[in-house]
Short mmCIF file of C-alpha atoms and ligand atoms in Angstrom, two decimals:
data_model
loop_
_atom_site.label_atom_id
_atom_site.label_comp_id
_atom_site.label_asym_id
_atom_site.label_seq_id
_atom_site.Cartn_x
_atom_site.Cartn_y
_atom_site.Cartn_z
CA UNK A 1 -16.83 -29.44 -22.30
CA UNK A 2 -18.16 -25.88 -21.42
CA UNK A 3 -15.83 -23.21 -20.71
CA UNK A 4 -15.00 -21.67 -17.46
CA UNK A 5 -17.07 -18.60 -16.74
CA UNK A 6 -14.83 -16.22 -14.82
CA UNK A 7 -15.74 -14.20 -11.95
CA UNK A 8 -14.42 -10.41 -13.19
CA UNK A 9 -12.30 -10.55 -16.07
CA UNK A 10 -10.38 -7.37 -15.83
CA UNK A 11 -8.45 -8.70 -18.91
CA UNK A 12 -11.30 -8.39 -21.10
CA UNK A 13 -11.85 -4.84 -20.10
CA UNK A 14 -8.33 -3.22 -20.58
CA UNK A 15 -7.90 -5.27 -24.34
CA UNK A 16 -9.54 -2.48 -25.92
CA UNK A 17 -8.32 0.56 -24.81
CA UNK A 18 -4.78 -1.04 -24.20
CA UNK A 19 -3.61 1.60 -26.46
CA UNK A 20 -5.47 4.61 -24.77
CA UNK A 21 -4.64 3.43 -20.82
CA UNK A 22 -0.54 2.99 -22.35
CA UNK A 23 -0.21 6.44 -23.55
CA UNK A 24 -1.82 8.46 -20.45
CA UNK A 25 0.42 5.81 -18.55
CA UNK A 26 3.71 7.12 -20.70
CA UNK A 27 2.42 10.77 -20.41
CA UNK A 28 2.85 9.87 -16.91
CA UNK A 29 6.06 8.93 -17.06
CA UNK A 30 7.31 11.30 -19.36
CA UNK A 31 6.30 14.06 -17.00
CA UNK A 32 7.23 12.87 -14.26
CA UNK A 33 4.58 13.07 -11.79
CA UNK A 34 4.32 10.43 -9.72
CA UNK A 35 2.42 11.95 -7.07
CA UNK A 36 -0.54 13.34 -7.93
CA UNK A 37 -0.27 15.73 -11.43
CA UNK A 38 -2.03 16.56 -13.97
CA UNK A 39 -3.41 13.83 -14.22
CA UNK A 40 -4.93 13.92 -11.45
CA UNK A 41 -6.19 17.86 -11.66
CA UNK A 42 -7.68 16.67 -14.65
CA UNK A 43 -9.79 13.00 -13.36
CA UNK A 44 -10.40 14.76 -10.07
CA UNK A 45 -12.49 17.53 -12.47
CA UNK A 46 -13.67 14.91 -14.24
CA UNK A 47 -14.81 12.57 -12.24
CA UNK A 48 -16.31 16.03 -9.93
CA UNK A 49 -18.94 16.57 -12.95
CA UNK A 50 -19.47 12.37 -13.95
CA UNK A 51 -20.86 12.85 -10.35
CA UNK A 52 -23.05 16.24 -10.20
CA UNK A 53 -20.53 17.40 -7.06
CA UNK A 54 -18.53 20.43 -6.48
CA UNK A 55 -15.39 18.51 -5.24
CA UNK A 56 -13.78 15.97 -5.63
CA UNK A 57 -10.14 14.76 -4.58
CA UNK A 58 -8.05 12.03 -5.25
CA UNK A 59 -6.67 9.79 -2.75
CA UNK A 60 -4.49 6.52 -2.61
CA UNK A 61 -7.85 4.51 -1.64
CA UNK A 62 -11.15 4.61 -0.54
CA UNK A 63 -10.49 3.59 2.88
CA UNK A 64 -8.39 6.87 3.14
CA UNK A 65 -11.43 9.25 1.96
CA UNK A 66 -13.63 7.60 4.74
CA UNK A 67 -11.53 8.83 7.21
CA UNK A 68 -10.89 11.87 5.84
CA UNK A 69 -14.64 12.24 5.96
CA UNK A 70 -14.86 11.27 9.54
CA UNK A 71 -11.89 14.28 10.60
CA UNK A 72 -13.66 16.80 8.42
CA UNK A 73 -17.19 16.01 10.69
CA UNK A 74 -15.03 15.73 13.59
CA UNK A 75 -15.72 13.16 14.85
CA UNK A 76 -13.06 11.74 17.58
CA UNK A 77 -12.79 9.50 20.73
CA UNK A 78 -15.71 8.93 22.55
CA UNK A 79 -18.42 9.30 19.45
CA UNK A 80 -20.69 7.03 17.59
CA UNK A 81 -21.20 6.81 13.71
CA UNK A 82 -24.12 5.13 13.12
CA UNK A 83 -23.19 2.03 10.53
CA UNK A 84 -23.90 -0.80 8.81
CA UNK A 85 -22.60 -4.30 10.05
CA UNK A 86 -23.37 -5.90 6.89
CA UNK A 87 -20.20 -4.26 4.12
CA UNK A 88 -16.99 -4.73 3.30
CA UNK A 89 -14.98 -3.35 7.21
CA UNK A 90 -13.53 -0.84 5.94
CA UNK A 91 -16.52 1.49 6.28
CA UNK A 92 -15.82 0.30 9.70
CA UNK A 93 -11.94 0.77 9.92
CA UNK A 94 -12.75 4.97 8.88
CA UNK A 95 -14.56 5.28 12.29
CA UNK A 96 -11.67 2.82 14.94
CA UNK A 97 -9.43 5.41 12.96
CA UNK A 98 -10.71 7.85 14.57
CA UNK A 99 -11.27 6.26 17.82
CA UNK A 100 -14.80 6.18 17.46
CA UNK A 101 -17.11 3.95 17.90
CA UNK A 102 -19.37 1.72 15.17
CA UNK A 103 -22.92 1.45 16.18
CA UNK A 104 -24.42 -0.94 13.83
CA UNK A 105 -27.79 -1.16 12.48
CA UNK A 106 -29.63 -3.91 10.95
CA UNK A 107 -30.32 -4.37 7.27
CA UNK A 108 -33.60 -4.45 4.79
CA UNK A 109 -34.36 -6.55 2.09
CA UNK A 110 -31.67 -4.29 -0.43
CA UNK A 111 -28.82 -5.48 1.68
CA UNK A 112 -28.78 -1.12 2.87
CA UNK A 113 -29.09 0.39 6.42
CA UNK A 114 -32.78 -0.49 7.64
CA UNK A 115 -34.02 3.49 7.88
CA UNK A 116 -37.04 2.22 10.09
CA UNK A 117 -34.14 1.42 12.55
CA UNK A 118 -32.12 3.84 12.68
CA UNK A 119 -33.46 6.64 14.81
CA UNK A 120 -33.46 4.49 18.06
CA UNK A 121 -29.42 3.83 17.44
CA UNK A 122 -29.37 7.18 18.19
CA UNK A 123 -27.84 8.85 22.20
CA UNK A 124 -26.47 11.82 22.64
CA UNK A 125 -22.81 10.82 21.64
CA UNK A 126 -24.02 10.16 18.28
CA UNK A 127 -22.11 12.10 15.17
CA UNK A 128 -22.87 10.68 12.01
CA UNK A 129 -24.65 8.09 10.11
CA UNK A 130 -22.78 5.99 7.41
CA UNK A 131 -24.73 4.66 5.36
CA UNK A 132 -23.45 2.13 2.34
CA UNK A 133 -24.79 1.68 -1.56
CA UNK A 134 -23.50 -2.11 -1.08
CA UNK A 135 -23.15 -4.02 -4.33
CA UNK A 136 -24.33 -0.58 -5.82
CA UNK A 137 -27.60 -0.21 -4.95
CA UNK A 138 -28.53 3.13 -3.46
CA UNK A 139 -30.08 3.01 0.02
CA UNK A 140 -33.20 4.82 0.52
CA UNK A 141 -31.36 8.70 1.55
CA UNK A 142 -35.03 10.25 1.69
CA UNK A 143 -35.34 8.54 4.69
CA UNK A 144 -32.04 8.67 6.07
CA UNK A 145 -31.31 12.59 5.54
CA UNK A 146 -34.67 12.96 7.15
CA UNK A 147 -33.32 11.22 9.87
CA UNK A 148 -29.78 13.07 10.01
CA UNK A 149 -31.72 16.55 10.02
CA UNK A 150 -34.07 15.97 12.98
CA UNK A 151 -30.93 14.40 14.42
CA UNK A 152 -28.48 17.03 13.81
CA UNK A 153 -26.41 14.57 12.09
CA UNK A 154 -24.25 14.82 8.72
CA UNK A 155 -24.10 11.28 6.60
CA UNK A 156 -21.63 10.35 4.52
CA UNK A 157 -22.64 8.28 1.86
CA UNK A 158 -19.98 4.87 1.43
CA UNK A 159 -20.02 4.97 -2.19
CA UNK A 160 -17.04 3.23 -2.87
CA UNK A 161 -18.88 0.26 -4.78
CA UNK A 162 -21.55 2.45 -6.51
CA UNK A 163 -20.37 4.90 -8.93
CA UNK A 164 -23.23 6.62 -10.85
CA UNK A 165 -26.13 4.34 -9.31
CA UNK A 166 -28.81 7.21 -9.04
CA UNK A 167 -31.12 7.43 -6.14
CA UNK A 168 -34.41 9.34 -7.20
CA UNK A 169 -32.24 10.17 -10.56
CA UNK A 170 -29.42 11.84 -8.65
CA UNK A 171 -26.31 10.33 -8.54
CA UNK A 172 -25.30 9.08 -5.17
CA UNK A 173 -22.35 10.17 -3.49
CA UNK A 174 -23.69 13.87 -3.70
CA UNK A 175 -26.73 13.52 -1.20
CA UNK A 176 -24.70 13.96 1.68
CA UNK A 177 -22.26 15.83 3.35
CA UNK A 178 -19.53 13.50 2.23
CA UNK A 179 -18.64 10.62 0.18
CA UNK A 180 -16.20 8.06 -0.50
CA UNK A 181 -15.30 6.31 -4.05
CA UNK A 182 -13.29 3.16 -4.34
CA UNK A 183 -11.00 2.72 -7.50
CA UNK A 184 -9.72 -0.38 -6.17
CA UNK A 185 -9.45 -2.56 -9.70
CA UNK A 186 -11.85 -4.69 -9.42
CA UNK A 187 -14.40 -2.05 -8.84
CA UNK A 188 -16.62 -0.15 -11.43
CA UNK A 189 -14.88 1.82 -12.36
CA UNK A 190 -10.94 0.62 -11.28
CA UNK A 191 -7.42 1.82 -11.24
CA UNK A 192 -4.01 0.34 -11.73
CA UNK A 193 -3.68 -0.78 -7.89
CA UNK A 194 -5.32 1.51 -5.12
CA UNK A 195 -7.25 4.43 -5.26
CA UNK A 196 -10.15 6.06 -3.79
CA UNK A 197 -11.83 10.06 -3.87
CA UNK A 198 -13.46 12.33 -0.85
CA UNK A 199 -16.58 13.56 -2.85
CA UNK A 200 -18.01 17.24 -1.01
CA UNK A 201 -19.87 19.81 -2.42
CA UNK A 202 -18.65 21.76 0.73
CA UNK A 203 -15.99 24.25 -0.51
CA UNK A 204 -14.18 24.42 3.43
CA UNK A 205 -14.63 20.27 3.57
CA UNK A 206 -12.83 20.04 -0.03
CA UNK A 207 -9.67 22.68 1.23
CA UNK A 208 -8.98 20.89 4.62
CA UNK A 209 -9.19 17.61 2.86
CA UNK A 210 -7.03 18.48 -0.36
CA UNK A 211 -4.49 19.95 3.30
CA UNK A 212 -5.16 16.38 5.16
CA UNK A 213 -4.10 13.86 1.86
CA UNK A 214 -1.13 16.09 1.77
CA UNK A 215 0.62 15.75 5.10
CA UNK A 216 -1.55 18.27 6.36
CA UNK A 217 -0.05 21.15 4.77
CA UNK A 218 -0.62 23.71 1.60
CA UNK A 219 2.30 25.12 1.22
CA UNK A 220 5.22 22.50 1.16
CA UNK A 221 7.38 21.85 4.12
CA UNK A 222 4.78 24.25 6.26
CA UNK A 223 2.11 22.02 7.89
CA UNK A 224 -0.90 23.04 10.24
CA UNK A 225 -2.38 19.97 11.74
CA UNK A 226 -0.58 16.32 11.70
CA UNK A 227 -1.45 14.94 8.69
CA UNK A 228 -1.23 12.01 6.36
CA UNK A 229 0.54 10.98 2.90
CA UNK A 230 -3.17 9.89 1.08
CA UNK A 231 -2.50 11.12 -1.77
CA UNK A 232 -3.88 9.61 -5.49
CA UNK A 233 -0.59 8.21 -7.53
CA UNK A 234 0.30 10.42 -10.98
CA UNK A 235 -0.38 7.10 -12.96
CA UNK A 236 -3.74 5.92 -11.28
CA UNK A 237 -5.36 9.15 -12.32
CA UNK A 238 -3.80 8.59 -15.84
CA UNK A 239 -5.69 5.17 -15.98
CA UNK A 240 -8.78 6.57 -14.59
CA UNK A 241 -9.02 9.28 -16.43
CA UNK A 242 -9.32 6.78 -19.15
CA UNK A 243 -11.27 4.23 -18.02
CA UNK A 244 -14.06 7.03 -16.74
CA UNK A 245 -14.61 8.18 -20.12
CA UNK A 246 -15.76 4.23 -20.76
CA UNK A 247 -17.85 4.38 -17.70
CA UNK A 248 -20.97 5.10 -19.15
CA UNK A 249 -21.07 1.95 -21.89
CA UNK A 250 -19.60 -0.37 -19.23
CA UNK A 251 -22.77 1.27 -17.20
CA UNK A 252 -24.66 0.01 -19.56
CA UNK A 253 -22.84 -3.28 -20.41
CA UNK A 254 -23.67 -4.22 -16.63
CA UNK A 255 -27.20 -3.45 -16.85
CA UNK A 256 -27.68 -5.27 -19.50
CA UNK A 257 -25.98 -8.35 -18.03
CA UNK A 258 -28.12 -8.44 -15.62
CA UNK A 259 -31.69 -7.99 -16.98
CA UNK A 260 -30.69 -11.31 -19.19
CA UNK A 261 -29.64 -12.80 -15.75
CA UNK A 262 -33.51 -11.78 -14.62
CA UNK A 263 -34.80 -13.65 -17.98
CA UNK A 264 -32.45 -16.42 -17.57
CA UNK A 265 -32.55 -17.53 -13.80
CA UNK A 266 -36.64 -16.48 -13.34
CA UNK A 267 -37.43 -19.91 -12.91
CA UNK A 268 -35.32 -21.11 -10.44
CA UNK A 269 -35.49 -21.17 -7.02
CA UNK A 270 -33.52 -18.11 -6.39
CA UNK A 271 -33.80 -15.00 -4.63
CA UNK A 272 -32.61 -12.27 -7.67
CA UNK A 273 -31.34 -9.18 -6.69
CA UNK A 274 -34.37 -6.19 -7.05
CA UNK A 275 -33.84 -2.48 -7.70
CA UNK A 276 -36.57 -0.43 -5.37
CA UNK A 277 -38.21 1.67 -7.09
CA UNK A 278 -36.07 5.03 -6.10
CA UNK A 279 -33.31 3.08 -7.06
CA UNK A 280 -31.23 2.70 -10.39
CA UNK A 281 -28.00 0.29 -9.31
CA UNK A 282 -24.87 0.41 -10.67
CA UNK A 283 -24.35 -2.76 -10.60
CA UNK A 284 -21.30 -3.75 -8.92
CA UNK A 285 -22.38 -7.01 -7.72
CA UNK A 286 -25.32 -9.52 -8.70
CA UNK A 287 -26.02 -11.09 -5.53
CA UNK A 288 -28.28 -13.72 -5.80
CA UNK A 289 -29.59 -15.43 -2.13
CA UNK A 290 -30.60 -19.28 -1.57
CA UNK A 291 -31.25 -21.28 1.77
CA UNK A 292 -28.65 -23.97 0.50
CA UNK A 293 -25.49 -20.99 -0.81
CA UNK A 294 -22.98 -23.81 0.18
CA UNK A 295 -23.54 -26.39 -1.63
CA UNK A 296 -24.20 -23.89 -4.57
CA UNK A 297 -21.29 -22.33 -4.86
CA UNK A 298 -19.23 -25.40 -3.75
CA UNK A 299 -21.30 -26.63 -7.10
CA UNK A 300 -20.62 -23.33 -9.45
CA UNK A 301 -16.57 -24.05 -8.03
CA UNK A 302 -16.94 -27.97 -9.93
CA UNK A 303 -18.29 -26.28 -12.79
CA UNK A 304 -16.16 -23.66 -13.88
CA UNK A 305 -18.27 -21.07 -12.77
CA UNK A 306 -16.98 -17.93 -10.57
CA UNK A 307 -18.62 -16.69 -8.14
CA UNK A 308 -17.69 -15.44 -4.25
CA UNK A 309 -19.69 -14.39 -1.26
CA UNK A 310 -19.62 -10.84 -0.16
CA UNK A 311 -19.73 -11.40 3.21
CA UNK A 312 -19.78 -14.29 4.72
CA UNK A 313 -19.09 -12.52 8.49
CA UNK A 314 -21.32 -9.20 9.59
CA UNK A 315 -18.70 -6.93 11.32
CA UNK A 316 -19.89 -7.31 14.58
CA UNK A 317 -19.19 -10.37 14.57
CA UNK A 318 -15.65 -10.04 13.47
CA UNK A 319 -12.71 -10.87 16.13
CA UNK A 320 -11.91 -7.17 15.32
CA UNK A 321 -14.47 -6.62 16.68
CA UNK A 322 -15.30 -8.22 19.71
CA UNK A 323 -14.97 -5.90 22.20
CA UNK A 324 -17.50 -4.07 21.07
CA UNK A 325 -19.63 -6.35 22.58
CA UNK A 326 -22.13 -7.77 20.16
CA UNK A 327 -23.44 -11.14 19.93
CA UNK A 328 -25.12 -13.67 17.42
CA UNK A 329 -28.51 -12.88 16.51
CA UNK A 330 -28.24 -9.05 17.60
CA UNK A 331 -28.65 -8.24 13.43
CA UNK A 332 -30.23 -10.99 12.32
CA UNK A 333 -31.09 -9.62 8.87
CA UNK A 334 -27.27 -9.52 8.24
CA UNK A 335 -26.58 -12.77 9.68
CA UNK A 336 -28.98 -14.57 7.56
CA UNK A 337 -27.80 -12.74 4.24
CA UNK A 338 -24.29 -13.88 5.33
CA UNK A 339 -24.99 -17.55 5.03
CA UNK A 340 -27.50 -16.72 2.19
CA UNK A 341 -25.94 -14.64 -0.38
CA UNK A 342 -23.56 -16.16 -3.67
CA UNK A 343 -22.20 -13.33 -6.32
CA UNK A 344 -22.43 -14.90 -9.87
CA UNK A 345 -19.87 -13.18 -12.72
CA UNK A 346 -20.47 -9.66 -13.18
CA UNK A 347 -18.68 -7.31 -15.37
CA UNK A 348 -19.85 -5.64 -18.70
CA UNK A 349 -17.89 -7.82 -21.49
CA UNK A 350 -19.71 -11.08 -20.16
CA UNK A 351 -21.10 -12.49 -22.97
CA UNK A 352 -24.59 -14.06 -23.72
CA UNK A 353 -23.17 -17.18 -24.33
CA UNK A 354 -21.46 -17.18 -20.97
CA UNK A 355 -24.76 -15.88 -18.52
CA UNK A 356 -26.39 -18.64 -20.64
CA UNK A 357 -23.63 -21.16 -19.14
CA UNK A 358 -23.96 -19.76 -15.92
CA UNK A 359 -27.98 -19.84 -15.89
CA UNK A 360 -27.20 -23.90 -17.11
CA UNK A 361 -25.21 -24.32 -14.19
CA UNK A 362 -27.18 -23.31 -12.03
CA UNK A 363 -30.23 -25.33 -13.22
CA UNK A 364 -28.08 -28.15 -13.45
CA UNK A 365 -27.24 -27.88 -9.51
CA UNK A 366 -31.46 -27.30 -8.61
CA UNK A 367 -32.30 -30.66 -10.73
CA UNK A 368 -29.17 -32.26 -8.63
CA UNK A 369 -30.21 -30.96 -5.70
CA UNK A 370 -34.36 -30.75 -6.10
C1 PLP B 1 -18.31 -0.69 0.62
C2 PLP B 1 -16.80 -0.32 0.20
N1 PLP B 1 -16.08 0.55 1.69
C3 PLP B 1 -14.88 0.96 1.67
C4 PLP B 1 -13.84 0.09 0.83
C5 PLP B 1 -12.81 0.41 0.74
O1 PLP B 1 -11.95 0.98 -0.40
P1 PLP B 1 -10.21 1.05 -1.03
O2 PLP B 1 -10.49 -1.05 -0.77
O3 PLP B 1 -9.92 1.45 -1.94
O4 PLP B 1 -9.90 1.26 0.29
C6 PLP B 1 -14.80 -0.05 -0.14
C7 PLP B 1 -14.09 -1.58 -1.48
O5 PLP B 1 -12.92 -1.90 -0.80
C8 PLP B 1 -16.32 -1.22 0.00
O6 PLP B 1 -16.04 -2.42 -1.04
#
């Protein structure tokens, strides 16, 4: 009987750092800094340094960071934001939360916004471009930034899946005006609960974001504008501070896994993820493609190989966005991807035996169903 291979094994990640995490949690409990506090402040400094950015503001989620980013840019009712239909829904939530309209543009072979299609979607109402570094693979930022510059449109990077990914050697999250990261537990850098961050090089944006996340105030019980309770919890800052020290090593582990999959799966009919020549992926997900995805998924399920579909339905076809009026066929590349993608187990602690087991089951599927 072959052992099951989990899709994700957070316990394996925690085991070697458990004492450090426990100590950080105990420190927070002892100093009672539950909302923001010194551990969050230290993490903000450390994560800003990690990104090579001037400012980082800890938030309670990546969704909140995206929301604040669009508020900072003055996006509001009647405005349009160009974005991808092929992402986790929270990217579009931010646009909806400020009362603006998501305008979708199809993706390219990297699963990211296709820069060649962006310009024709710009209207006088367009206020920003919101690309996503999906699966940890950077967007073609120079192409997008050139369009932004030409039309005077700021870029917000959704870097929620892309901690430490590099575009032409530069860390993503510092290339646009503002970026958002998620520390949802399954992310490359995950909290022990919800968490996120807004990253920017603009001091004025950072100052206003700091106020907006804390009830629109810089002085207690004095509220300059309507704000939010989007503060990062002290416990999350403490846990993230510990985990950030290990991130480089975990990233190396993910690169090892991706490279090993590339060797082990090379002879199969699967379409494997490729890195564009400008990209150093964070390998948040290892997402393969095949026309018979659903059968393959069932086979992996039956044989104890964890897997997931990111994402089965593009956002333009979601019920919540029916009022936007999009139809099936509007974004053929995204729609086809949603039928073909399958994410295989991807985490730093995967052993060679586990990777070989995944590959053996995948090969078994194609032998059984040639
Ligand atoms: C691409 C993308 N955008 C936004 C989010 C939202 O982040 P959070 O779950 O921290 O709100 C996520 C993660 O869940 C994501 O993957």
